[in-house]
Amino acid sequence: EEEVESKAAGLLGESPMVEPEDGGSKELELDEHEIEWQEREKRRQLQRRESERARQEVETRRRIEARLRAKKEEEKKEMAEKTSQKKRSPSPARNKPSRLVHVSQLTRPFTIIQLKELLAEDGPMIDGGFWTNKIKSQCIAIYRSEEVAVASRNRLHGIKWPSTNPKLLVTDFLTTSEAFNISEGQLVVEEKEDEASEGSKDQGEEAQQREPRKPLVEKTPANEEATKKVESLPEGEGKHEKEVSSPQSSKEDKATTLLDDLFRKTKATPCIYWLPLTDAQVKEKEEEQKERDLQRQRRMKEREDERKEQREGEEGECL
């Protein structure tokens, strides 16, 4: 049968089947070793991938936990700030309570409308009772009642507004003269006595009489001297000169004494108030100037005499 198969294969052009010898068995053994090594490498790679995945998962968990902790700390800080703002008691005001409130350390950006809304949360302001400077760093608000002004001052003092402001607001009460000076004469206040409250128990009683208006500039010895100087000036000497009316003893409202009535002021801003010298003062100044000139001439003569004596002495020594 083998011979027949070999002949048939020869006729067909195929090589006869030959059994493998010892060399073929060695090649099979090598193939098995390679397969085992490849399997080991695959297992190692799988282990490495699994370890990397586990490490990445641990890192992501740590990052998530750190973010959650940071968020919780921020929330705690915000809650603490809110509670401190609610519980805080503002520092006492330096001046006595009044209807005028001064707010400083403002920082833009914000609009005038937003600032007015912030000031009017506790109560309305009077008509024309608002002033702010050109750079919007400070403002003055005049409320209708002293109670509303006190509540507004307590609410605004020490807060951060707007949120981008790096400073805390500072608020305090003002007098009419201080408001006039800070606003450079743009805000003139005429104080009146508050009328009797509508919710009083005795509704049949009449409203209390109004007090006379308080002058913007309090009477002091310096102001009285200034009024005397203005009265002593000749008529028509300046545009800002006005006659100062003597105070009346009647119960009618007194005219407010403004600085423009007592002094002259410059056209440029900020205004500088001044008074011209009287004739007596001018004479005194002229006499003082003459004395200074005479003293100066005497000193010059003395120096010249000393120099001449020195020169004569030097010439005598040379001879």
PDB file of C-alpha atoms in Angstrom:
ATOM      1  CA  GLU A   1       0.000   0.000   0.000  1.00  0.00           C
ATOM      2  CA  GLU A   2       2.846   2.377   0.737  1.00  0.00           C
ATOM      3  CA  GLU A   3       4.399   1.705  -2.618  1.00  0.00           C
ATOM      4  CA  VAL A   4       1.097   2.324  -4.323  1.00  0.00           C
ATOM      5  CA  GLU A   5       0.652   5.601  -2.471  1.00  0.00           C
ATOM      6  CA  SER A   6       4.185   6.714  -3.370  1.00  0.00           C
ATOM      7  CA  LYS A   7       3.627   5.930  -6.993  1.00  0.00           C
ATOM      8  CA  ALA A   8       0.342   7.771  -7.002  1.00  0.00           C
ATOM      9  CA  ALA A   9       1.986  10.769  -5.389  1.00  0.00           C
ATOM     10  CA  GLY A  10       4.775  10.689  -7.975  1.00  0.00           C
ATOM     11  CA  LEU A  11       2.246  10.651 -10.741  1.00  0.00           C
ATOM     12  CA  LEU A  12       0.406  13.585  -9.138  1.00  0.00           C
ATOM     13  CA  GLY A  13       3.655  15.544  -8.498  1.00  0.00           C
ATOM     14  CA  GLU A  14       3.351  15.537  -4.694  1.00  0.00           C
ATOM     15  CA  SER A  15       6.069  14.648  -2.242  1.00  0.00           C
ATOM     16  CA  PRO A  16       5.481  11.527  -0.250  1.00  0.00           C
ATOM     17  CA  MET A  17       4.673  11.802   3.508  1.00  0.00           C
ATOM     18  CA  VAL A  18       7.766  11.493   5.700  1.00  0.00           C
ATOM     19  CA  GLU A  19       7.596  10.999   9.477  1.00  0.00           C
ATOM     20  CA  PRO A  20       9.336  13.759  11.579  1.00  0.00           C
ATOM     21  CA  GLU A  21      12.684  12.933  13.120  1.00  0.00           C
ATOM     22  CA  ASP A  22      14.314  14.180  16.427  1.00  0.00           C
ATOM     23  CA  GLY A  23      14.803  17.803  15.077  1.00  0.00           C
ATOM     24  CA  GLY A  24      11.062  18.268  14.707  1.00  0.00           C
ATOM     25  CA  SER A  25      10.467  17.362  18.333  1.00  0.00           C
ATOM     26  CA  LYS A  26      12.939  20.080  19.430  1.00  0.00           C
ATOM     27  CA  GLU A  27      11.093  22.710  17.383  1.00  0.00           C
ATOM     28  CA  LEU A  28       7.821  21.710  19.040  1.00  0.00           C
ATOM     29  CA  GLU A  29       9.391  22.131  22.480  1.00  0.00           C
ATOM     30  CA  LEU A  30      10.653  25.621  21.572  1.00  0.00           C
ATOM     31  CA  ASP A  31       7.212  26.618  20.378  1.00  0.00           C
ATOM     32  CA  GLU A  32       5.713  25.521  23.672  1.00  0.00           C
ATOM     33  CA  HIS A  33       8.252  27.641  25.636  1.00  0.00           C
ATOM     34  CA  GLU A  34       7.470  30.692  23.511  1.00  0.00           C
ATOM     35  CA  ILE A  35       3.762  30.219  24.066  1.00  0.00           C
ATOM     36  CA  GLU A  36       4.278  29.975  27.825  1.00  0.00           C
ATOM     37  CA  TRP A  37       6.495  33.107  27.835  1.00  0.00           C
ATOM     38  CA  GLN A  38       3.904  35.044  25.807  1.00  0.00           C
ATOM     39  CA  GLU A  39       1.160  33.989  28.211  1.00  0.00           C
ATOM     40  CA  ARG A  40       3.271  35.139  31.145  1.00  0.00           C
ATOM     41  CA  GLU A  41       3.896  38.491  29.477  1.00  0.00           C
ATOM     42  CA  LYS A  42       0.180  38.914  28.840  1.00  0.00           C
ATOM     43  CA  ARG A  43      -0.562  38.193  32.480  1.00  0.00           C
ATOM     44  CA  ARG A  44       2.066  40.724  33.590  1.00  0.00           C
ATOM     45  CA  GLN A  45       0.639  43.361  31.287  1.00  0.00           C
ATOM     46  CA  LEU A  46      -2.843  42.699  32.616  1.00  0.00           C
ATOM     47  CA  GLN A  47      -1.572  43.012  36.180  1.00  0.00           C
ATOM     48  CA  ARG A  48       0.171  46.288  35.336  1.00  0.00           C
ATOM     49  CA  ARG A  49      -2.964  47.679  33.723  1.00  0.00           C
ATOM     50  CA  GLU A  50      -5.072  46.651  36.685  1.00  0.00           C
ATOM     51  CA  SER A  51      -2.601  48.237  39.126  1.00  0.00           C
ATOM     52  CA  GLU A  52      -2.579  51.496  37.084  1.00  0.00           C
ATOM     53  CA  ARG A  53      -6.355  51.551  36.986  1.00  0.00           C
ATOM     54  CA  ALA A  54      -6.506  51.000  40.737  1.00  0.00           C
ATOM     55  CA  ARG A  55      -3.956  53.797  41.283  1.00  0.00           C
ATOM     56  CA  GLN A  56      -5.895  56.190  39.032  1.00  0.00           C
ATOM     57  CA  GLU A  57      -9.130  55.350  40.845  1.00  0.00           C
ATOM     58  CA  VAL A  58      -7.466  56.082  44.186  1.00  0.00           C
ATOM     59  CA  GLU A  59      -6.131  59.417  42.889  1.00  0.00           C
ATOM     60  CA  THR A  60      -9.518  60.447  41.487  1.00  0.00           C
ATOM     61  CA  ARG A  61     -11.157  59.564  44.788  1.00  0.00           C
ATOM     62  CA  ARG A  62      -8.610  61.647  46.676  1.00  0.00           C
ATOM     63  CA  ARG A  63      -9.146  64.605  44.336  1.00  0.00           C
ATOM     64  CA  ILE A  64     -12.913  64.371  44.684  1.00  0.00           C
ATOM     65  CA  GLU A  65     -12.620  64.169  48.467  1.00  0.00           C
ATOM     66  CA  ALA A  66     -10.285  67.202  48.524  1.00  0.00           C
ATOM     67  CA  ARG A  67     -12.715  69.204  46.384  1.00  0.00           C
ATOM     68  CA  LEU A  68     -15.617  68.257  48.619  1.00  0.00           C
ATOM     69  CA  ARG A  69     -13.640  69.265  51.698  1.00  0.00           C
ATOM     70  CA  ALA A  70     -12.729  72.615  50.124  1.00  0.00           C
ATOM     71  CA  LYS A  71     -16.373  73.257  49.219  1.00  0.00           C
ATOM     72  CA  LYS A  72     -17.485  72.387  52.730  1.00  0.00           C
ATOM     73  CA  GLU A  73     -14.877  74.721  54.224  1.00  0.00           C
ATOM     74  CA  GLU A  74     -15.966  77.551  51.905  1.00  0.00           C
ATOM     75  CA  GLU A  75     -19.595  76.969  52.845  1.00  0.00           C
ATOM     76  CA  LYS A  76     -18.667  77.017  56.520  1.00  0.00           C
ATOM     77  CA  LYS A  77     -16.755  80.289  56.059  1.00  0.00           C
ATOM     78  CA  GLU A  78     -19.673  81.866  54.193  1.00  0.00           C
ATOM     79  CA  MET A  79     -22.093  80.774  56.899  1.00  0.00           C
ATOM     80  CA  ALA A  80     -19.759  82.123  59.582  1.00  0.00           C
ATOM     81  CA  GLU A  81     -19.479  85.453  57.747  1.00  0.00           C
ATOM     82  CA  LYS A  82     -23.244  85.685  57.335  1.00  0.00           C
ATOM     83  CA  THR A  83     -23.859  84.869  60.984  1.00  0.00           C
ATOM     84  CA  SER A  84     -21.184  87.343  62.080  1.00  0.00           C
ATOM     85  CA  GLN A  85     -22.749  90.054  59.909  1.00  0.00           C
ATOM     86  CA  LYS A  86     -26.148  89.300  61.381  1.00  0.00           C
ATOM     87  CA  LYS A  87     -24.909  89.158  64.963  1.00  0.00           C
ATOM     88  CA  ARG A  88     -22.343  91.967  64.720  1.00  0.00           C
ATOM     89  CA  SER A  89     -23.039  95.236  66.463  1.00  0.00           C
ATOM     90  CA  PRO A  90     -21.660  98.314  64.682  1.00  0.00           C
ATOM     91  CA  SER A  91     -19.140 100.492  66.445  1.00  0.00           C
ATOM     92  CA  PRO A  92     -20.658 103.588  68.069  1.00  0.00           C
ATOM     93  CA  ALA A  93     -20.808 106.766  66.011  1.00  0.00           C
ATOM     94  CA  ARG A  94     -18.399 109.598  66.754  1.00  0.00           C
ATOM     95  CA  ASN A  95     -20.984 112.349  66.323  1.00  0.00           C
ATOM     96  CA  LYS A  96     -24.421 112.707  67.825  1.00  0.00           C
ATOM     97  CA  PRO A  97     -27.322 111.129  65.900  1.00  0.00           C
ATOM     98  CA  SER A  98     -28.897 113.372  63.274  1.00  0.00           C
ATOM     99  CA  ARG A  99     -30.799 113.120  60.012  1.00  0.00           C
ATOM    100  CA  LEU A 100     -27.569 113.484  58.000  1.00  0.00           C
ATOM    101  CA  VAL A 101     -25.515 110.332  57.322  1.00  0.00           C
ATOM    102  CA  HIS A 102     -22.077 110.384  55.727  1.00  0.00           C
ATOM    103  CA  VAL A 103     -20.832 107.233  53.905  1.00  0.00           C
ATOM    104  CA  SER A 104     -17.153 106.930  52.923  1.00  0.00           C
ATOM    105  CA  GLN A 105     -14.740 104.349  51.408  1.00  0.00           C
ATOM    106  CA  LEU A 106     -17.000 103.656  48.442  1.00  0.00           C
ATOM    107  CA  THR A 107     -15.355 101.963  45.463  1.00  0.00           C
ATOM    108  CA  ARG A 108     -16.730 101.708  41.939  1.00  0.00           C
ATOM    109  CA  PRO A 109     -18.217 100.122  39.807  1.00  0.00           C
ATOM    110  CA  PHE A 110     -21.774 101.019  40.830  1.00  0.00           C
ATOM    111  CA  THR A 111     -24.462 103.432  39.665  1.00  0.00           C
ATOM    112  CA  ILE A 112     -26.104 106.311  41.483  1.00  0.00           C
ATOM    113  CA  ILE A 113     -29.446 104.498  41.309  1.00  0.00           C
ATOM    114  CA  GLN A 114     -27.990 101.435  43.051  1.00  0.00           C
ATOM    115  CA  LEU A 115     -26.455 103.624  45.762  1.00  0.00           C
ATOM    116  CA  LYS A 116     -29.742 105.456  46.362  1.00  0.00           C
ATOM    117  CA  GLU A 117     -31.614 102.146  46.592  1.00  0.00           C
ATOM    118  CA  LEU A 118     -29.084 100.924  49.164  1.00  0.00           C
ATOM    119  CA  LEU A 119     -29.492 104.087  51.242  1.00  0.00           C
ATOM    120  CA  ALA A 120     -33.308 104.082  51.034  1.00  0.00           C
ATOM    121  CA  GLU A 121     -33.866 100.511  52.293  1.00  0.00           C
ATOM    122  CA  ASP A 122     -34.717 101.650  55.828  1.00  0.00           C
ATOM    123  CA  GLY A 123     -36.670 104.737  54.823  1.00  0.00           C
ATOM    124  CA  PRO A 124     -36.951 107.486  52.192  1.00  0.00           C
ATOM    125  CA  MET A 125     -34.704 110.506  51.914  1.00  0.00           C
ATOM    126  CA  ILE A 126     -35.930 114.069  51.541  1.00  0.00           C
ATOM    127  CA  ASP A 127     -36.130 115.699  48.124  1.00  0.00           C
ATOM    128  CA  GLY A 128     -32.662 116.862  47.124  1.00  0.00           C
ATOM    129  CA  GLY A 129     -31.174 115.218  50.208  1.00  0.00           C
ATOM    130  CA  PHE A 130     -28.438 113.302  48.394  1.00  0.00           C
ATOM    131  CA  TRP A 131     -24.898 114.293  47.412  1.00  0.00           C
ATOM    132  CA  THR A 132     -21.835 112.442  46.132  1.00  0.00           C
ATOM    133  CA  ASN A 133     -18.456 113.607  44.904  1.00  0.00           C
ATOM    134  CA  LYS A 134     -17.231 113.238  41.326  1.00  0.00           C
ATOM    135  CA  ILE A 135     -15.282 110.012  41.884  1.00  0.00           C
ATOM    136  CA  LYS A 136     -18.113 108.455  43.936  1.00  0.00           C
ATOM    137  CA  SER A 137     -15.895 107.722  46.924  1.00  0.00           C
ATOM    138  CA  GLN A 138     -18.217 109.315  49.520  1.00  0.00           C
ATOM    139  CA  CYS A 139     -21.809 110.480  49.768  1.00  0.00           C
ATOM    140  CA  ILE A 140     -24.231 112.240  52.113  1.00  0.00           C
ATOM    141  CA  ALA A 141     -27.873 111.238  52.659  1.00  0.00           C
ATOM    142  CA  ILE A 142     -30.515 113.322  54.479  1.00  0.00           C
ATOM    143  CA  TYR A 143     -33.422 111.285  55.854  1.00  0.00           C
ATOM    144  CA  ARG A 144     -36.841 112.481  56.909  1.00  0.00           C
ATOM    145  CA  SER A 145     -36.452 111.316  60.488  1.00  0.00           C
ATOM    146  CA  GLU A 146     -33.614 110.653  62.877  1.00  0.00           C
ATOM    147  CA  GLU A 147     -34.808 107.085  63.570  1.00  0.00           C
ATOM    148  CA  VAL A 148     -34.453 106.117  59.906  1.00  0.00           C
ATOM    149  CA  ALA A 149     -30.973 107.674  59.812  1.00  0.00           C
ATOM    150  CA  VAL A 150     -29.863 105.675  62.869  1.00  0.00           C
ATOM    151  CA  ALA A 151     -31.182 102.411  61.384  1.00  0.00           C
ATOM    152  CA  SER A 152     -29.487 103.111  58.054  1.00  0.00           C
ATOM    153  CA  ARG A 153     -26.195 103.955  59.735  1.00  0.00           C
ATOM    154  CA  ASN A 154     -26.242 100.753  61.817  1.00  0.00           C
ATOM    155  CA  ARG A 155     -27.018  98.666  58.722  1.00  0.00           C
ATOM    156  CA  LEU A 156     -24.368 100.179  56.438  1.00  0.00           C
ATOM    157  CA  HIS A 157     -21.456 100.624  58.844  1.00  0.00           C
ATOM    158  CA  GLY A 158     -18.746  97.983  58.368  1.00  0.00           C
ATOM    159  CA  ILE A 159     -20.293  96.135  55.410  1.00  0.00           C
ATOM    160  CA  LYS A 160     -18.656  95.403  52.053  1.00  0.00           C
ATOM    161  CA  TRP A 161     -20.559  97.044  49.194  1.00  0.00           C
ATOM    162  CA  PRO A 162     -20.390  96.459  46.303  1.00  0.00           C
ATOM    163  CA  SER A 163     -19.002  92.923  46.449  1.00  0.00           C
ATOM    164  CA  THR A 164     -15.878  94.001  44.542  1.00  0.00           C
ATOM    165  CA  ASN A 165     -15.037  96.683  47.118  1.00  0.00           C
ATOM    166  CA  PRO A 166     -11.834  95.733  48.990  1.00  0.00           C
ATOM    167  CA  LYS A 167     -12.743  98.114  51.834  1.00  0.00           C
ATOM    168  CA  LEU A 168     -15.515  98.239  54.425  1.00  0.00           C
ATOM    169  CA  LEU A 169     -17.936 101.152  54.443  1.00  0.00           C
ATOM    170  CA  VAL A 170     -17.554 103.762  57.182  1.00  0.00           C
ATOM    171  CA  THR A 171     -20.668 105.720  58.171  1.00  0.00           C
ATOM    172  CA  ASP A 172     -21.224 108.503  60.661  1.00  0.00           C
ATOM    173  CA  PHE A 173     -23.612 111.338  61.412  1.00  0.00           C
ATOM    174  CA  LEU A 174     -22.951 114.928  60.355  1.00  0.00           C
ATOM    175  CA  THR A 175     -23.943 118.403  61.349  1.00  0.00           C
ATOM    176  CA  THR A 176     -25.196 120.963  58.853  1.00  0.00           C
ATOM    177  CA  SER A 177     -21.888 122.848  58.839  1.00  0.00           C
ATOM    178  CA  GLU A 178     -19.885 119.666  58.266  1.00  0.00           C
ATOM    179  CA  ALA A 179     -22.176 118.654  55.413  1.00  0.00           C
ATOM    180  CA  PHE A 180     -21.771 122.111  53.869  1.00  0.00           C
ATOM    181  CA  ASN A 181     -17.969 121.915  54.083  1.00  0.00           C
ATOM    182  CA  ILE A 182     -17.697 118.355  52.754  1.00  0.00           C
ATOM    183  CA  SER A 183     -20.012 119.084  49.809  1.00  0.00           C
ATOM    184  CA  GLU A 184     -18.151 122.355  49.110  1.00  0.00           C
ATOM    185  CA  GLY A 185     -21.333 124.371  49.481  1.00  0.00           C
ATOM    186  CA  GLN A 186     -23.387 122.215  47.106  1.00  0.00           C
ATOM    187  CA  LEU A 187     -25.581 120.755  49.861  1.00  0.00           C
ATOM    188  CA  VAL A 188     -27.347 123.409  51.969  1.00  0.00           C
ATOM    189  CA  VAL A 189     -29.500 122.080  54.809  1.00  0.00           C
ATOM    190  CA  GLU A 190     -32.169 124.005  56.653  1.00  0.00           C
ATOM    191  CA  GLU A 191     -33.004 122.158  59.843  1.00  0.00           C
ATOM    192  CA  LYS A 192     -36.544 122.340  61.133  1.00  0.00           C
ATOM    193  CA  GLU A 193     -38.094 120.940  64.231  1.00  0.00           C
ATOM    194  CA  ASP A 194     -39.982 117.727  63.528  1.00  0.00           C
ATOM    195  CA  GLU A 195     -43.711 118.070  63.727  1.00  0.00           C
ATOM    196  CA  ALA A 196     -45.712 116.170  66.309  1.00  0.00           C
ATOM    197  CA  SER A 197     -46.062 112.474  65.449  1.00  0.00           C
ATOM    198  CA  GLU A 198     -49.322 111.398  63.851  1.00  0.00           C
ATOM    199  CA  GLY A 199     -49.714 108.364  66.103  1.00  0.00           C
ATOM    200  CA  SER A 200     -49.636 110.289  69.365  1.00  0.00           C
ATOM    201  CA  LYS A 201     -52.098 109.357  72.045  1.00  0.00           C
ATOM    202  CA  ASP A 202     -53.661 112.802  72.376  1.00  0.00           C
ATOM    203  CA  GLN A 203     -54.924 113.358  68.847  1.00  0.00           C
ATOM    204  CA  GLY A 204     -56.835 116.493  69.894  1.00  0.00           C
ATOM    205  CA  GLU A 205     -53.689 118.409  70.890  1.00  0.00           C
ATOM    206  CA  GLU A 206     -52.293 120.852  68.399  1.00  0.00           C
ATOM    207  CA  ALA A 207     -48.930 120.339  66.719  1.00  0.00           C
ATOM    208  CA  GLN A 208     -45.970 121.812  68.511  1.00  0.00           C
ATOM    209  CA  GLN A 209     -44.603 125.106  67.310  1.00  0.00           C
ATOM    210  CA  ARG A 210     -41.646 124.930  65.005  1.00  0.00           C
ATOM    211  CA  GLU A 211     -38.275 126.052  66.243  1.00  0.00           C
ATOM    212  CA  PRO A 212     -36.483 128.775  64.320  1.00  0.00           C
ATOM    213  CA  ARG A 213     -34.030 127.576  61.732  1.00  0.00           C
ATOM    214  CA  LYS A 214     -30.565 126.992  63.051  1.00  0.00           C
ATOM    215  CA  PRO A 215     -27.852 129.011  61.333  1.00  0.00           C
ATOM    216  CA  LEU A 216     -25.433 126.971  59.248  1.00  0.00           C
ATOM    217  CA  VAL A 217     -22.438 128.694  60.855  1.00  0.00           C
ATOM    218  CA  GLU A 218     -22.544 128.797  64.631  1.00  0.00           C
ATOM    219  CA  LYS A 219     -21.917 132.118  66.305  1.00  0.00           C
ATOM    220  CA  THR A 220     -18.374 132.333  67.602  1.00  0.00           C
ATOM    221  CA  PRO A 221     -16.092 135.261  68.466  1.00  0.00           C
ATOM    222  CA  ALA A 222     -14.219 134.751  65.172  1.00  0.00           C
ATOM    223  CA  ASN A 223     -17.469 134.865  63.160  1.00  0.00           C
ATOM    224  CA  GLU A 224     -18.590 138.015  64.979  1.00  0.00           C
ATOM    225  CA  GLU A 225     -15.281 139.714  64.132  1.00  0.00           C
ATOM    226  CA  ALA A 226     -15.724 138.637  60.489  1.00  0.00           C
ATOM    227  CA  THR A 227     -19.201 140.166  60.372  1.00  0.00           C
ATOM    228  CA  LYS A 228     -17.829 143.422  61.784  1.00  0.00           C
ATOM    229  CA  LYS A 229     -15.109 143.482  59.134  1.00  0.00           C
ATOM    230  CA  VAL A 230     -17.641 142.910  56.346  1.00  0.00           C
ATOM    231  CA  GLU A 231     -19.867 145.678  57.697  1.00  0.00           C
ATOM    232  CA  SER A 232     -16.883 148.073  57.786  1.00  0.00           C
ATOM    233  CA  LEU A 233     -16.076 147.508  54.071  1.00  0.00           C
ATOM    234  CA  PRO A 234     -17.112 150.240  51.579  1.00  0.00           C
ATOM    235  CA  GLU A 235     -20.170 149.623  49.432  1.00  0.00           C
ATOM    236  CA  GLY A 236     -19.781 148.086  45.946  1.00  0.00           C
ATOM    237  CA  GLU A 237     -16.277 146.763  46.595  1.00  0.00           C
ATOM    238  CA  GLY A 238     -17.078 143.191  45.499  1.00  0.00           C
ATOM    239  CA  LYS A 239     -19.792 141.009  44.091  1.00  0.00           C
ATOM    240  CA  HIS A 240     -19.936 138.716  47.113  1.00  0.00           C
ATOM    241  CA  GLU A 241     -20.385 141.509  49.695  1.00  0.00           C
ATOM    242  CA  LYS A 242     -23.783 141.606  51.303  1.00  0.00           C
ATOM    243  CA  GLU A 243     -25.168 143.392  54.276  1.00  0.00           C
ATOM    244  CA  VAL A 244     -25.323 141.286  57.408  1.00  0.00           C
ATOM    245  CA  SER A 245     -28.678 141.697  59.077  1.00  0.00           C
ATOM    246  CA  SER A 246     -28.726 141.840  62.854  1.00  0.00           C
ATOM    247  CA  PRO A 247     -30.536 138.934  64.560  1.00  0.00           C
ATOM    248  CA  GLN A 248     -34.142 139.667  65.401  1.00  0.00           C
ATOM    249  CA  SER A 249     -35.658 138.704  68.683  1.00  0.00           C
ATOM    250  CA  SER A 250     -39.012 137.733  67.144  1.00  0.00           C
ATOM    251  CA  LYS A 251     -40.164 134.143  66.857  1.00  0.00           C
ATOM    252  CA  GLU A 252     -40.070 134.229  63.039  1.00  0.00           C
ATOM    253  CA  ASP A 253     -37.619 132.033  61.150  1.00  0.00           C
ATOM    254  CA  LYS A 254     -34.119 133.484  61.156  1.00  0.00           C
ATOM    255  CA  ALA A 255     -32.276 133.739  57.866  1.00  0.00           C
ATOM    256  CA  THR A 256     -29.431 131.266  57.670  1.00  0.00           C
ATOM    257  CA  THR A 257     -26.013 132.886  57.840  1.00  0.00           C
ATOM    258  CA  LEU A 258     -23.922 131.509  54.992  1.00  0.00           C
ATOM    259  CA  LEU A 259     -20.208 131.758  54.528  1.00  0.00           C
ATOM    260  CA  ASP A 260     -20.807 133.742  51.346  1.00  0.00           C
ATOM    261  CA  ASP A 261     -22.304 136.520  53.479  1.00  0.00           C
ATOM    262  CA  LEU A 262     -19.246 136.697  55.720  1.00  0.00           C
ATOM    263  CA  PHE A 263     -16.358 136.054  53.348  1.00  0.00           C
ATOM    264  CA  ARG A 264     -15.317 136.244  49.727  1.00  0.00           C
ATOM    265  CA  LYS A 265     -14.520 133.047  47.880  1.00  0.00           C
ATOM    266  CA  THR A 266     -12.512 132.035  44.855  1.00  0.00           C
ATOM    267  CA  LYS A 267     -14.144 130.959  41.595  1.00  0.00           C
ATOM    268  CA  ALA A 268     -11.979 127.860  41.319  1.00  0.00           C
ATOM    269  CA  THR A 269     -12.960 124.751  43.266  1.00  0.00           C
ATOM    270  CA  PRO A 270     -12.406 123.825  46.040  1.00  0.00           C
ATOM    271  CA  CYS A 271     -13.417 127.304  47.166  1.00  0.00           C
ATOM    272  CA  ILE A 272     -11.103 129.312  49.413  1.00  0.00           C
ATOM    273  CA  TYR A 273     -12.821 131.911  51.607  1.00  0.00           C
ATOM    274  CA  TRP A 274     -10.960 135.169  52.311  1.00  0.00           C
ATOM    275  CA  LEU A 275     -11.420 138.737  53.453  1.00  0.00           C
ATOM    276  CA  PRO A 276      -9.747 141.943  52.197  1.00  0.00           C
ATOM    277  CA  LEU A 277      -7.629 144.001  54.586  1.00  0.00           C
ATOM    278  CA  THR A 278      -9.039 147.152  56.133  1.00  0.00           C
ATOM    279  CA  ASP A 279      -7.409 150.559  55.710  1.00  0.00           C
ATOM    280  CA  ALA A 280      -5.837 150.360  59.172  1.00  0.00           C
ATOM    281  CA  GLN A 281      -4.395 146.931  58.421  1.00  0.00           C
ATOM    282  CA  VAL A 282      -3.037 148.173  55.081  1.00  0.00           C
ATOM    283  CA  LYS A 283      -1.301 151.085  56.840  1.00  0.00           C
ATOM    284  CA  GLU A 284       0.198 148.731  59.410  1.00  0.00           C
ATOM    285  CA  LYS A 285       1.496 146.481  56.643  1.00  0.00           C
ATOM    286  CA  GLU A 286       3.020 149.445  54.801  1.00  0.00           C
ATOM    287  CA  GLU A 287       4.742 150.707  57.956  1.00  0.00           C
ATOM    288  CA  GLU A 288       6.134 147.261  58.654  1.00  0.00           C
ATOM    289  CA  GLN A 289       7.428 147.067  55.095  1.00  0.00           C
ATOM    290  CA  LYS A 290       9.117 150.481  55.447  1.00  0.00           C
ATOM    291  CA  GLU A 291      10.808 149.422  58.686  1.00  0.00           C
ATOM    292  CA  ARG A 292      12.078 146.268  57.004  1.00  0.00           C
ATOM    293  CA  ASP A 293      13.471 148.302  54.097  1.00  0.00           C
ATOM    294  CA  LEU A 294      15.268 150.678  56.512  1.00  0.00           C
ATOM    295  CA  GLN A 295      16.761 147.777  58.432  1.00  0.00           C
ATOM    296  CA  ARG A 296      17.908 146.219  55.183  1.00  0.00           C
ATOM    297  CA  GLN A 297      19.588 149.478  54.082  1.00  0.00           C
ATOM    298  CA  ARG A 298      21.341 149.815  57.462  1.00  0.00           C
ATOM    299  CA  ARG A 299      22.699 146.294  57.166  1.00  0.00           C
ATOM    300  CA  MET A 300      23.956 147.013  53.647  1.00  0.00           C
ATOM    301  CA  LYS A 301      25.757 150.176  54.842  1.00  0.00           C
ATOM    302  CA  GLU A 302      27.314 148.348  57.784  1.00  0.00           C
ATOM    303  CA  ARG A 303      28.617 145.621  55.496  1.00  0.00           C
ATOM    304  CA  GLU A 304      30.077 148.176  53.077  1.00  0.00           C
ATOM    305  CA  ASP A 305      31.831 150.022  55.940  1.00  0.00           C
ATOM    306  CA  GLU A 306      33.318 146.779  57.224  1.00  0.00           C
ATOM    307  CA  ARG A 307      34.619 145.918  53.759  1.00  0.00           C
ATOM    308  CA  LYS A 308      36.205 149.399  53.380  1.00  0.00           C
ATOM    309  CA  GLU A 309      37.965 149.088  56.754  1.00  0.00           C
ATOM    310  CA  GLN A 310      39.296 145.668  55.797  1.00  0.00           C
ATOM    311  CA  ARG A 311      40.636 147.002  52.495  1.00  0.00           C
ATOM    312  CA  GLU A 312      42.309 150.040  54.157  1.00  0.00           C
ATOM    313  CA  GLY A 313      43.940 147.775  56.737  1.00  0.00           C
ATOM    314  CA  GLU A 314      45.270 145.447  54.046  1.00  0.00           C
ATOM    315  CA  GLU A 315      46.695 148.437  52.062  1.00  0.00           C
ATOM    316  CA  GLY A 316      48.403 149.819  55.184  1.00  0.00           C
ATOM    317  CA  GLU A 317      50.058 146.474  55.875  1.00  0.00           C
ATOM    318  CA  CYS A 318      51.300 146.255  52.311  1.00  0.00           C
ATOM    319  CA  LEU A 319      52.908 149.722  52.554  1.00  0.00           C
TER     320      LEU A 319
END
